[in-house]
Amino acid sequence: LTESVMLAMGGGALGVMLAYVTHRVILAFEPGIIPRAEELALDTWALAFAVVVSLLTGLLFGLAPAFHGSRVDLQTSLKQGGSRGMTVGRGQNRTHAVLVTLQLGLATMLLCGAGLLVRSMLELRKVDPGFSPGGTLAARFFLDERRYDSADKLRQYFLDLGHRLRALPGVQNVGATSALPMDPVGVNYDLPYRLVGQEDLTTEELPEADFRVVTPGYFETIGVPLITGRMLNEFDRPETPLVALVNQAMARQVWPNRDPVGERFETPSTDWHWFEVVGVVGDTRYYGLDSDPRPESYVAHAQVPHHR
């Protein structure tokens, strides 16, 4: 009983330590992946629960063999001699053999599952995400809609923010977007688009592409390459013609075997507007390393500031 309680309490202490370390790792490597994860903590109630469960586990599994042993009549067993002892021994051996077999089977299953998991992780590490996360820092901004209630205020806020961040020591590039790659918290617009000559098609008949809003410098900041054409810049303003970038997946799907720069497409970002393609950027795996790149279009925040 003492041995079982000590083992159970030791396991409970290790479980608490593992929970603490795991919580810190999750927050450090993937903030936002679990809603309200930053509110989780090992408080007094959590520690009390661990202590009670560990103690009850030790008592239960310590008392079970004690009760079993208390039912054995040692005097009768000694008088009956070897044949009786051999019979009991064979029964116990069969039980032990079954338990050992089950334990080995479960251990083999866990080992195979762990091996497959490690192999999958190694294979995923070889996949190119389409961007370079090294040396970058991301932050989310939630603006007060009552204070920033106009397109001009939204444009000016991100313009001033970019200037202030670029003035910080060590900062090389700054950019903003409505949705970061592989970020569960973001605004992804899956919008239909219409090409020239498709004005008669209904919305249900049109193909769809992911629609994102970015500021100048965004692609340079996360390391997405420019394939052809130009990037969005500070000269793309509200008074200039609407322009957009597309990724390679959309270029292959919509304009195969030709340069899409100069082509036009229409989306209902607020109302139906025509955008001219000024460049093609590399594909990005926005939804995870195990998902193929989807058709994507990017527009300038200065021209479409209401998409945050």
Short mmCIF file of N, CA and C in Angstrom, two decimals, residues 19 21-41 140 182-186:
data_model
loop_
_atom_site.label_atom_id
_atom_site.label_comp_id
_atom_site.label_asym_id
_atom_site.label_seq_id
_atom_site.Cartn_x
_atom_site.Cartn_y
_atom_site.Cartn_z
N ALA A 19 2.05 19.21 -17.25
CA ALA A 19 0.99 20.15 -17.63
C ALA A 19 1.51 21.58 -17.66
N VAL A 21 4.68 22.60 -18.13
CA VAL A 21 5.62 22.78 -19.24
C VAL A 21 4.86 22.81 -20.57
N THR A 22 3.89 21.91 -20.75
CA THR A 22 3.12 21.86 -21.99
C THR A 22 2.37 23.16 -22.22
N HIS A 23 1.78 23.70 -21.17
CA HIS A 23 1.06 24.98 -21.29
C HIS A 23 1.98 26.09 -21.75
N ARG A 24 3.17 26.14 -21.18
CA ARG A 24 4.14 27.17 -21.58
C ARG A 24 4.58 26.99 -23.03
N VAL A 25 4.79 25.74 -23.43
CA VAL A 25 5.24 25.47 -24.80
C VAL A 25 4.17 25.87 -25.81
N ILE A 26 2.91 25.55 -25.51
CA ILE A 26 1.82 25.91 -26.42
C ILE A 26 1.73 27.41 -26.59
N LEU A 27 1.82 28.15 -25.50
CA LEU A 27 1.74 29.61 -25.58
C LEU A 27 2.95 30.20 -26.31
N ALA A 28 4.11 29.56 -26.16
CA ALA A 28 5.32 30.12 -26.77
C ALA A 28 5.39 29.87 -28.27
N PHE A 29 4.97 28.68 -28.70
CA PHE A 29 5.15 28.30 -30.11
C PHE A 29 3.92 28.57 -30.96
N GLU A 30 2.74 28.52 -30.40
CA GLU A 30 1.54 28.69 -31.21
C GLU A 30 0.48 29.45 -30.42
N PRO A 31 0.71 30.75 -30.15
CA PRO A 31 -0.30 31.52 -29.42
C PRO A 31 -1.58 31.66 -30.24
N GLY A 32 -2.69 31.49 -29.57
CA GLY A 32 -3.98 31.64 -30.23
C GLY A 32 -4.56 30.36 -30.79
N ILE A 33 -3.80 29.25 -30.76
CA ILE A 33 -4.31 28.02 -31.34
C ILE A 33 -5.44 27.43 -30.49
N ILE A 34 -5.39 27.67 -29.18
CA ILE A 34 -6.45 27.24 -28.29
C ILE A 34 -7.13 28.49 -27.73
N PRO A 35 -8.42 28.65 -27.92
CA PRO A 35 -9.09 29.86 -27.42
C PRO A 35 -8.91 30.02 -25.92
N ARG A 36 -8.54 31.23 -25.49
CA ARG A 36 -8.40 31.61 -24.08
C ARG A 36 -7.36 30.76 -23.36
N ALA A 37 -6.36 30.26 -24.11
CA ALA A 37 -5.34 29.42 -23.47
C ALA A 37 -4.53 30.21 -22.46
N GLU A 38 -4.39 31.52 -22.68
CA GLU A 38 -3.60 32.33 -21.75
C GLU A 38 -4.28 32.44 -20.38
N GLU A 39 -5.58 32.11 -20.29
CA GLU A 39 -6.28 32.17 -19.01
C GLU A 39 -6.10 30.89 -18.20
N LEU A 40 -5.60 29.83 -18.82
CA LEU A 40 -5.39 28.58 -18.11
C LEU A 40 -4.20 28.69 -17.17
N ALA A 41 -4.32 28.12 -15.99
CA ALA A 41 -3.24 28.19 -15.02
C ALA A 41 -3.38 27.05 -14.02
N ARG A 140 -1.41 41.06 -33.38
CA ARG A 140 -2.77 41.31 -33.85
C ARG A 140 -3.25 42.66 -33.35
N MET A 182 -1.38 30.08 -41.78
CA MET A 182 -1.48 29.08 -40.73
C MET A 182 -1.89 29.66 -39.39
N ASP A 183 -2.58 30.78 -39.41
CA ASP A 183 -3.04 31.42 -38.18
C ASP A 183 -4.53 31.15 -38.03
N PRO A 184 -4.95 30.49 -36.94
CA PRO A 184 -6.38 30.20 -36.79
C PRO A 184 -7.22 31.44 -36.54
N VAL A 185 -6.59 32.53 -36.11
CA VAL A 185 -7.31 33.78 -35.86
C VAL A 185 -7.00 34.73 -37.01
N GLY A 186 -7.92 34.90 -37.91
CA GLY A 186 -7.72 35.77 -39.06
C GLY A 186 -9.01 35.91 -39.84
#
